[in-house]
Structures are given as C-alpha cells and as structure tokens.
C-alpha cells in the first residue's frame, strides 16, 4: 500500500508589497532583491490573520463534510504559535468543525516541523489505512522593519490531507535526516521578531543539503538521474538555486537544463509570497505541480526540508496519475489577483499593528475577505470568527 499527499491547499492573506518598492525605500539596488535574493513580491499579514486563521483558511478548501466527521488526527506545524500551552490545532478543530474524537497536536522545529508532521501522518496511515490525517504548516516570517532579513519575510499556510492511495504524490521510505545544534536563526520566547546570523544560516542550509544528498545517494544507490525535479525549503528563492547548483555537476548538460527548468517552476509562487517558514517547502512543491509542463506519473521528486537550529531531511515522492485533477482549481491565481498592493508606509503601519500584548483589543475585520479571521483579544482570549 502506498501512502502520501492526497490533497494540498494554500492560503495567504490579501495584501502584498512589491520588492522594487521595498528596495527603493531601503536604498538598495532593486536587482539585489529581484535577482540576488530572488523575490518579486512579499505577502503582508494583517492583524486579522494569524497562524490559526491562515491554517483554517488553507484547509477549508480541501475538507469535505465526511472528512470533518472522520478525521481523527490534526497535526499543526508552526513556529508562530499563538499560545505557549494551548495547541493551535485545538482552535483548528473547532473552527473547521472536525469531530471531537480527534487527536490534535502542535509541533515546532523551525521550518522543519511540517516535514516531521507529514512523516508522522504517513506512519499513522500506514498503520490505519482507512484513516486520513490533516497536516497544516502555517507561519508568519517576521524579522523587523529595515533589517537585512526584511526582504525574506512573508507568510501563509499549506494544508495537506495524507491518505492511502493518494492522488497527488506518494511519500517514499527513503528519508535521510540530521540534527546539529547551531545558532543560525532563533526567536527567544520574549521576542516577536526572529534573530538571525544570515550568512551563517545560508552556509548551514547548503552544507546540510550536500551532506544529506551524499548520504542519500550512498544509502539508496540512487543518483541525480533518478530525479525529475528537486524542491527546496525556500526562505528566499535564490537559496534553493544555490543548493541545486551544488549537485548539478553530477548530471550531463541536458539533465542540468531540465532540472533548472523544473526548479524555475518550483519557485514561481514562492517569489510572490516570500518565506512562510515551515510551509515554504510545500508551497514550492505546489508551485512545481502547478507550473511544470511535463511532470508525469512515476516521476520522482526530491524534497529538501531545512529548519534552523538546525534539522534537515531529504526524501523523495512519486507523482501520481492525473494528479492535476486533485489540485484546487485556480487557487493561487485567485489569491494573487485578489491581493491589494500596499505602499511601504502602509506596510510598515500594518506590520506595527499586529496583535501583541495582553490588552483587550477589537480588530476591524470588514476589510479581510477571508473566511476565518481574528477579531481581537478579550480577557487574554483570542477571538476567532468565520464570515
Ligand atoms: P544581505 O547581507 O542583505 O545580502 O543578506 P547579500 O549582501 O548577501 O546579498 C544577497 C545576494 O544578492 C548575494 O548573492 C549578492 O551577490 C546579490 P549571493 O552571493 O548570495 O549569490 N546581489 C545582487 N545581485 C544582483 N544585482 C545586484 C546585487 N546586489 C547584491 N545589484 C540574507 C541576505 C539572506 C542573509 C538576509 O536577507 C537574511 O538574513 N535573511 C534571513 C535568514 C535566511 O533567510 N536564511 C536562510 C537560511 S536559514 C533557513 O532557511 C531557515 C529559515 O527559514 C527559518 C526557520 O528555519 O525557521 C530562515
């Protein structure tokens, strides 16, 4: 029996900034952001969205009434949790109307947690083939105004349904993973913005990829020619390209250009959204599924997951027959075409108005068209509503 991703869905809120505008405001050459970093636009998260609402908005499109009655495991991966004790998955269970006899759990390991959640889901379904698991990866990447990390902000959520005989991609049992305790990126419990050693984090990311790929080849006997495409965790899209370039010399010229073409497909959507931390790898997978012209059933995709701190994993998945029919129709096109562009001043104001602190606050949800929104804080209880 094969187990894997049966459905995948994405959400990001209805505001963005243009990277040329940000470059001008920060007195940088726009090509540094567009080419050097590889980002075109960046999602801006209004105060009425958080990790919980974004996850609910992503999952809504792929859950049927039967799923809501039958799901008994919800795994919520995030490093933008809204509570140090209560699981974001418990909020999700109520908002999505998932039956009560379900397990709900929130997990954290920087940008790696979504992959761990997916593998837990795979193992659970292998033991219980008639079950489905909902895995969500939802985050807001916040570094701070005027910081060098600002160009790599963004946010959104990816939701995946893991089942037996999946329609999109099976998850192979070839995972190679590793952990090394390093301080490349972190966010202390008292901080709302990430701390980062930017250049060091790039180096650790690339060295993890090379080491895991070498280990993968050694253990499985597979090589670069066994893969149709490689998708990467993309904190910014240039970094995935740097990773891919490390292994391209192992392929002949024709294979190199084919892999580069697939990589371009896998970063189209990430360029317009930015980093969504633990969901970024799966947004890149979705981008590949939506934009590649020649994926066919049986193609092997390599996935590199990286979470600072640091943990990495490389594994593969196999594309399924007619996978296109299982994708949510025109989802990304609708999200992008319904977004409003903010000036840098408007973005800065929105950035500073995020819901922080313990004081009661009522938020204006009338400008947020998403189904699930955060309407404020009352007696230190977050107030969620659905339109
Ligand atoms: P920076 O110092 O502003 O940028 O920081 P830079 O000077 O290194 O330039 C960036 C690139 O632009 C360079 O290319 C320049 O040459 C190029 P590279 O040498 O790297 O190939 N460049 C230009 N290109 C074309 N035209 C020009 C031009 N000018 C310069 N005119 C940095 C960049 C990414 C370090 C910063 O934004 C940052 O710290 N970001 C946050 C950290 C991050 O994203 N790290 C990634 C690895 S860690 C990770 O993936 C985990 C994470 O997702 C968190 C988690 O796990 O939870 C972050």
Coordinates of C-alpha atoms and ligand atoms in Angstrom, one line a residue:
X1 CA 0.0 0.0 0.0
X2 CA 1.2 3.5 -0.9
X3 CA 0.6 6.5 1.4
X4 CA 1.1 10.2 0.6
X5 CA -0.4 13.6 -0.2
X6 CA -3.9 13.2 -1.5
X7 CA -4.7 16.9 -1.5
X8 CA -2.8 20.1 -0.9
X9 CA -4.1 23.6 -0.4
X10 CA -2.6 27.1 0.2
X11 CA -3.7 30.3 1.8
X12 CA -2.0 33.7 2.1
X13 CA -3.8 37.0 3.1
X14 CA -4.9 39.7 0.7
X15 CA -2.0 42.2 1.0
X16 CA 1.4 42.4 -0.5
X17 CA 4.3 44.7 -1.2
X18 CA 6.5 44.9 -4.3
X19 CA 10.2 44.2 -3.8
X20 CA 11.2 47.1 -6.1
X21 CA 9.3 49.5 -3.8
X22 CA 11.0 47.9 -0.7
X23 CA 14.4 48.2 -2.4
X24 CA 13.8 51.9 -3.2
X25 CA 12.6 52.6 0.4
X26 CA 15.7 50.8 1.9
X27 CA 18.1 52.5 -0.6
X28 CA 19.1 49.2 -2.3
X29 CA 19.5 48.2 -5.9
X30 CA 16.2 46.5 -6.9
X31 CA 18.2 43.8 -8.6
X32 CA 19.7 42.7 -5.3
X33 CA 16.1 41.8 -4.2
X34 CA 14.8 40.6 -7.6
X35 CA 17.9 38.6 -8.7
X36 CA 20.3 38.3 -5.7
X37 CA 17.5 37.3 -3.3
X38 CA 15.1 36.0 -6.0
X39 CA 11.9 37.6 -4.6
X40 CA 9.4 39.7 -6.6
X41 CA 6.6 40.4 -4.1
X42 CA 6.0 39.7 -0.4
X43 CA 2.8 38.7 1.4
X44 CA 1.9 41.2 4.2
X45 CA -0.1 39.7 7.1
X46 CA -2.9 41.9 8.5
X47 CA -3.7 41.9 12.2
X48 CA -6.9 39.9 11.4
X49 CA -4.8 36.9 10.3
X50 CA -2.5 34.6 12.4
X51 CA -1.2 31.1 12.2
X52 CA -4.6 29.7 13.3
X53 CA -6.8 31.6 10.8
X54 CA -4.3 31.1 7.9
X55 CA -4.3 27.3 8.6
X56 CA -8.1 27.2 8.7
X57 CA -8.4 29.2 5.5
X58 CA -5.9 26.8 3.8
X59 CA -7.6 23.6 5.0
X60 CA -11.2 24.8 4.3
X61 CA -10.9 24.2 0.5
X62 CA -9.9 20.5 0.8
X63 CA -12.2 19.2 3.6
X64 CA -15.5 17.6 2.8
X65 CA -18.3 17.1 5.3
X66 CA -17.3 13.4 5.5
X67 CA -13.6 14.4 6.2
X68 CA -14.8 16.6 9.1
X69 CA -16.7 13.6 10.6
X70 CA -13.9 11.1 10.1
X71 CA -10.6 12.9 10.6
X72 CA -9.1 11.8 13.9
X73 CA -5.6 13.4 13.8
X74 CA -4.7 17.0 13.1
X75 CA -1.0 17.9 13.1
X76 CA -0.3 21.7 13.3
X77 CA 3.3 22.7 12.4
X78 CA 4.2 26.2 13.3
X79 CA 6.9 28.5 14.8
X80 CA 4.4 31.3 15.0
X81 CA 2.2 29.7 17.7
X82 CA -0.3 32.0 19.5
X83 CA -0.1 30.3 22.9
X84 CA 2.7 28.7 24.9
X85 CA 0.4 26.0 26.2
X86 CA -2.7 25.5 24.2
X87 CA -2.3 23.9 20.8
X88 CA -3.2 25.8 17.7
X89 CA -4.6 22.5 16.4
X90 CA -7.4 22.7 19.1
X91 CA -8.6 26.0 17.7
X92 CA -8.4 24.5 14.2
X93 CA -10.6 21.5 15.2
X94 CA -13.4 23.9 16.4
X95 CA -13.1 26.4 13.5
X96 CA -13.2 23.6 10.9
X97 CA -15.9 21.7 12.6
X98 CA -13.8 18.5 12.8
X99 CA -15.4 15.9 15.1
X100 CA -14.3 15.8 18.8
X101 CA -12.9 12.3 18.9
X102 CA -9.8 13.5 17.2
X103 CA -6.2 13.9 18.4
X104 CA -4.8 17.5 17.9
X105 CA -1.2 18.4 18.3
X106 CA 1.1 21.4 17.6
X107 CA 4.7 20.8 16.7
X108 CA 7.7 23.1 16.4
X109 CA 11.2 22.8 14.9
X110 CA 11.7 26.0 13.0
X111 CA 11.0 25.4 9.3
X112 CA 11.4 21.6 9.5
X113 CA 8.2 20.8 11.6
X114 CA 5.9 20.5 8.5
X115 CA 8.0 17.6 7.2
X116 CA 8.0 15.9 10.6
X117 CA 4.2 16.2 10.7
X118 CA 3.9 14.8 7.2
X119 CA 6.1 11.7 8.1
X120 CA 4.1 11.2 11.3
X121 CA 0.9 11.3 9.2
X122 CA 2.4 8.8 6.7
X123 CA 3.3 6.4 9.5
X124 CA -0.2 6.7 11.1
X125 CA -2.0 6.0 7.8
X126 CA 0.3 3.0 7.1
X127 CA -0.9 1.5 10.4
X128 CA -4.5 2.7 9.8
X129 CA -5.1 2.6 6.1
X130 CA -8.7 3.7 6.3
X131 CA -7.8 6.9 8.1
X132 CA -6.9 10.4 6.8
X133 CA -4.7 12.9 8.6
X134 CA -4.8 16.7 8.2
X135 CA -1.3 18.3 8.3
X136 CA -1.0 22.1 8.3
X137 CA 2.1 24.2 8.2
X138 CA 1.3 27.9 9.0
X139 CA 3.7 30.7 9.8
X140 CA 4.4 34.4 9.6
X141 CA 8.1 35.2 8.8
X142 CA 8.9 38.4 10.8
X143 CA 12.4 39.9 11.0
X144 CA 11.6 43.6 11.6
X145 CA 11.5 46.8 9.5
X146 CA 14.8 47.8 8.0
X147 CA 16.6 44.6 8.9
X148 CA 18.6 42.6 6.4
X149 CA 16.1 39.8 6.9
X150 CA 13.2 42.0 5.9
X151 CA 13.4 41.1 2.2
X152 CA 12.9 37.5 3.2
X153 CA 9.6 38.0 5.2
X154 CA 6.2 36.6 4.1
X155 CA 3.6 34.3 5.4
X156 CA 0.8 31.8 4.7
X157 CA -0.3 28.3 5.3
X158 CA -0.2 24.9 3.5
X159 CA -2.7 22.2 4.3
X160 CA -2.3 18.6 3.2
X161 CA -4.5 15.5 3.5
X162 CA -2.5 12.4 3.9
X163 CA -4.2 9.1 2.9
X164 CA -3.6 5.7 1.5
X165 CA -3.6 5.5 -2.3
X166 CA -3.1 9.3 -2.6
X167 CA -4.0 11.2 -5.8
X168 CA -1.0 13.6 -5.9
X169 CA 2.2 12.2 -4.6
X170 CA 3.3 9.1 -2.6
X171 CA 5.9 9.6 0.2
X172 CA 8.8 7.1 -0.2
X173 CA 10.5 5.5 2.7
X174 CA 14.0 6.8 1.8
X175 CA 14.3 9.7 4.3
X176 CA 17.7 10.8 5.4
X177 CA 17.8 13.3 8.3
X178 CA 20.2 15.0 10.6
X179 CA 20.4 17.5 13.5
X180 CA 23.3 19.8 14.6
X181 CA 22.7 22.3 17.4
X182 CA 23.7 25.7 15.9
X183 CA 22.6 29.3 16.4
X184 CA 21.8 30.3 12.8
X185 CA 18.3 31.6 13.4
X186 CA 16.1 31.6 16.5
X187 CA 13.3 33.5 18.3
X188 CA 13.5 33.7 22.1
X189 CA 10.1 33.3 23.9
X190 CA 10.0 37.0 24.7
X191 CA 10.6 38.2 21.1
X192 CA 8.1 38.7 18.3
X193 CA 10.8 39.0 15.6
X194 CA 13.4 36.4 14.6
X195 CA 17.1 36.7 15.4
X196 CA 19.4 35.5 12.7
X197 CA 23.0 35.1 11.7
X198 CA 22.1 35.5 8.0
X199 CA 25.3 34.4 6.2
X200 CA 25.9 31.6 8.6
X201 CA 22.3 30.3 8.2
X202 CA 22.9 30.2 4.4
X203 CA 26.1 28.2 4.9
X204 CA 24.5 25.7 7.3
X205 CA 21.5 25.2 4.9
X206 CA 23.7 24.4 2.0
X207 CA 26.1 22.2 4.0
X208 CA 23.1 20.2 5.3
X209 CA 21.8 19.7 1.8
X210 CA 25.1 18.5 0.4
X211 CA 25.7 16.1 3.4
X212 CA 22.2 14.7 3.2
X213 CA 22.3 14.2 -0.5
X214 CA 25.6 12.4 -0.3
X215 CA 24.2 10.2 2.4
X216 CA 21.0 9.6 0.4
X217 CA 23.0 8.5 -2.6
X218 CA 25.3 6.3 -0.6
X219 CA 22.4 4.5 1.3
X220 CA 19.8 4.2 -1.5
X221 CA 22.1 3.8 -4.5
X222 CA 20.1 6.4 -6.4
X223 CA 21.7 9.3 -8.3
X224 CA 20.7 12.6 -9.8
X225 CA 19.3 10.9 -12.9
X226 CA 16.7 9.2 -10.8
X227 CA 15.0 12.6 -10.2
X228 CA 12.7 14.6 -12.3
X229 CA 12.9 17.6 -10.0
X230 CA 14.3 18.8 -6.7
X231 CA 12.2 21.1 -4.5
X232 CA 13.7 23.0 -1.6
X233 CA 12.7 24.8 1.5
X234 CA 12.7 28.4 0.1
X235 CA 13.3 31.1 2.7
X236 CA 14.1 33.1 -0.5
X237 CA 14.2 31.5 -3.9
X238 CA 17.9 32.1 -4.7
X239 CA 18.9 29.9 -1.8
X240 CA 17.2 26.8 -3.4
X241 CA 19.0 27.6 -6.6
X242 CA 22.3 27.7 -4.8
X243 CA 21.5 24.3 -3.3
X244 CA 20.7 22.8 -6.7
X245 CA 23.8 24.2 -8.2
X246 CA 25.9 22.3 -5.7
X247 CA 24.8 19.0 -7.2
X248 CA 24.2 19.9 -10.9
X249 CA 27.8 18.9 -12.0
X250 CA 26.7 15.3 -11.3
X251 CA 24.4 15.5 -14.3
X252 CA 25.1 15.9 -18.1
X253 CA 24.1 19.1 -19.9
X254 CA 20.7 18.0 -20.9
X255 CA 19.7 16.8 -17.4
X256 CA 21.1 20.0 -15.9
X257 CA 18.9 22.2 -18.1
X258 CA 15.9 20.0 -17.4
X259 CA 16.5 20.2 -13.6
X260 CA 16.9 24.0 -13.8
X261 CA 13.7 24.3 -15.8
X262 CA 11.8 22.3 -13.1
X263 CA 13.4 24.5 -10.4
X264 CA 12.1 27.6 -12.1
X265 CA 8.6 26.1 -12.0
X266 CA 9.0 25.3 -8.3
X267 CA 9.8 28.8 -7.3
X268 CA 7.2 30.8 -9.3
X269 CA 4.7 31.1 -6.4
X270 CA 7.3 31.4 -3.7
X271 CA 8.7 34.5 -5.5
X272 CA 5.3 36.2 -4.9
X273 CA 4.7 35.1 -1.4
X274 CA 8.0 35.1 0.4
X275 CA 9.0 32.9 3.3
X276 CA 6.3 31.0 5.1
X277 CA 8.8 29.2 7.2
X278 CA 7.6 25.6 7.7
X279 CA 5.2 25.7 4.8
X280 CA 7.7 27.0 2.3
X281 CA 8.9 23.6 1.0
X282 CA 5.3 22.6 0.4
X283 CA 4.4 25.8 -1.3
X284 CA 7.4 25.1 -3.6
X285 CA 6.0 21.6 -4.3
X286 CA 2.6 23.1 -5.1
X287 CA 4.3 25.6 -7.4
X288 CA 6.0 22.7 -9.2
X289 CA 2.7 20.9 -9.5
X290 CA 1.0 24.0 -10.9
X291 CA 3.7 25.3 -13.2
X292 CA 5.8 22.3 -14.5
X293 CA 4.8 21.5 -18.1
X294 CA 5.9 17.9 -18.2
X295 CA 5.5 16.1 -14.9
X296 CA 4.1 12.6 -15.5
X297 CA 3.0 9.7 -13.3
X298 CA 6.0 7.9 -11.9
X299 CA 8.3 10.9 -11.8
X300 CA 10.5 11.0 -8.7
X301 CA 10.7 14.4 -6.9
X302 CA 13.5 15.1 -4.3
X303 CA 12.4 17.2 -1.3
X304 CA 14.9 19.1 0.9
X305 CA 13.5 20.3 4.2
X306 CA 15.5 22.6 6.5
X307 CA 14.7 24.1 9.8
X308 CA 17.2 26.3 11.6
X309 CA 18.7 25.3 14.9
X310 CA 19.2 23.0 12.9
X311 CA 17.5 20.0 11.4
X312 CA 17.4 18.8 7.8
X313 CA 15.7 16.0 5.9
X314 CA 15.9 14.8 2.3
X315 CA 13.4 12.3 0.9
X316 CA 11.5 11.6 -2.3
X317 CA 7.9 11.3 -3.5
X318 CA 6.4 9.8 -6.6
X319 CA 4.0 11.8 -8.8
X320 CA 0.6 10.0 -9.3
X321 CA -1.5 9.6 -12.5
X322 CA -3.8 12.6 -13.2
X323 CA -2.5 14.5 -10.1
X324 CA -3.8 17.7 -11.7
X325 CA -7.4 16.6 -11.1
X326 CA -6.8 16.6 -7.3
X327 CA -5.4 20.2 -7.2
X328 CA -7.7 23.0 -6.1
X329 CA -8.6 24.8 -9.3
X330 CA -7.2 28.3 -9.9
X331 CA -6.4 28.7 -6.2
X332 CA -3.1 30.6 -6.5
X333 CA -4.4 32.7 -9.4
X334 CA -7.4 33.8 -7.2
X335 CA -5.2 34.5 -4.2
X336 CA -2.8 36.7 -6.2
X337 CA -5.4 38.5 -8.3
X338 CA -7.4 39.4 -5.2
X339 CA -4.5 40.9 -3.3
X340 CA -4.1 44.7 -2.7
X341 CA -0.7 46.2 -3.1
X342 CA 0.4 48.3 -0.1
X343 CA 2.8 51.3 -0.2
X344 CA 5.9 50.8 2.1
X345 CA 4.4 53.2 4.5
X346 CA 1.1 51.3 4.7
X347 CA 3.0 48.0 5.1
X348 CA 5.0 49.5 8.0
X349 CA 1.9 50.6 9.7
X350 CA 0.3 47.2 9.2
X351 CA 3.5 45.5 10.4
X352 CA 3.4 47.5 13.6
X353 CA -0.3 46.9 14.3
X354 CA -0.1 43.1 14.7
X355 CA -1.9 41.8 17.7
X356 CA 0.7 41.7 20.5
X357 CA 0.5 42.1 24.3
X358 CA -2.3 41.4 26.8
X359 CA -4.6 44.4 26.5
X360 CA -8.2 43.9 25.2
X361 CA -8.4 44.9 21.5
X362 CA -11.2 44.8 18.9
X363 CA -10.0 44.4 15.3
X364 CA -11.8 45.6 12.2
X365 CA -12.5 42.5 10.2
X366 CA -14.5 44.2 7.5
X367 CA -11.5 44.6 5.1
X368 CA -10.5 41.0 5.4
X369 CA -12.4 38.8 2.9
X370 CA -11.0 35.5 4.3
X371 CA -13.5 33.0 5.7
X372 CA -11.7 32.7 9.1
X373 CA -10.5 35.9 10.8
X374 CA -9.1 37.0 14.2
X375 CA -11.4 39.8 15.6
X376 CA -9.4 40.7 18.7
X377 CA -8.4 39.9 22.2
X378 CA -10.8 39.8 25.2
X379 CA -9.6 39.0 28.7
X380 CA -6.4 37.5 27.1
X381 CA -8.6 35.1 24.9
X382 CA -8.2 35.3 21.2
X383 CA -11.5 35.8 19.4
X384 CA -11.9 33.9 16.1
X385 CA -14.8 34.3 13.8
X386 CA -15.9 33.0 10.4
X387 CA -17.6 35.0 7.7
Ligands
LIG1 P1 22.3 40.6 2.8 O1 23.5 40.8 3.5 O2 21.4 41.7 2.7 O3 22.5 40.2 1.3 O4 21.5 39.3 3.4 P2 23.9 39.9 0.5 O5 24.8 41.1 0.6 O6 24.4 38.6 1.0 O7 23.3 39.8 -1.0 C1 22.4 38.8 -1.3 C2 22.7 38.3 -2.7 O8 22.4 39.4 -3.6 C3 24.1 38.0 -3.0 O9 24.2 36.9 -3.9 C4 24.6 39.2 -3.7 O10 25.8 39.0 -4.6 C5 23.4 39.6 -4.5 P3 25.0 35.6 -3.5 O11 26.4 36.0 -3.4 O12 24.5 35.1 -2.1 O13 24.7 34.6 -4.6 N1 23.4 41.0 -5.0 C6 22.9 41.3 -6.2 N2 22.5 40.6 -7.3 C7 22.1 41.2 -8.4 N3 22.2 42.6 -8.5 C8 22.6 43.4 -7.5 C9 23.0 42.7 -6.3 N4 23.5 43.2 -5.1 C10 23.7 42.1 -4.3 N5 22.7 44.7 -7.7 C11 20.3 37.3 3.7 C12 20.8 38.3 2.7 C13 19.6 36.2 3.0 C14 21.5 36.8 4.6 C15 19.3 38.1 4.7 O14 18.2 38.6 4.0 C16 18.8 37.3 5.9 O15 19.5 37.2 6.9 N6 17.6 36.6 5.7 C17 17.1 35.8 6.8 C18 17.8 34.5 7.0 C19 17.6 33.5 5.9 O16 16.6 33.5 5.2 N7 18.4 32.4 5.9 C20 18.3 31.3 5.0 C21 18.9 30.0 5.5 S1 18.2 29.6 7.1 C22 16.6 28.9 6.8 O17 16.3 28.6 5.6 C23 15.7 28.8 7.9 C24 14.6 29.9 8.0 O18 13.6 29.7 7.0 C25 14.0 29.9 9.4 C26 13.5 28.6 10.0 O19 14.0 27.5 9.8 O20 12.5 28.7 10.8 C27 15.2 31.2 7.8

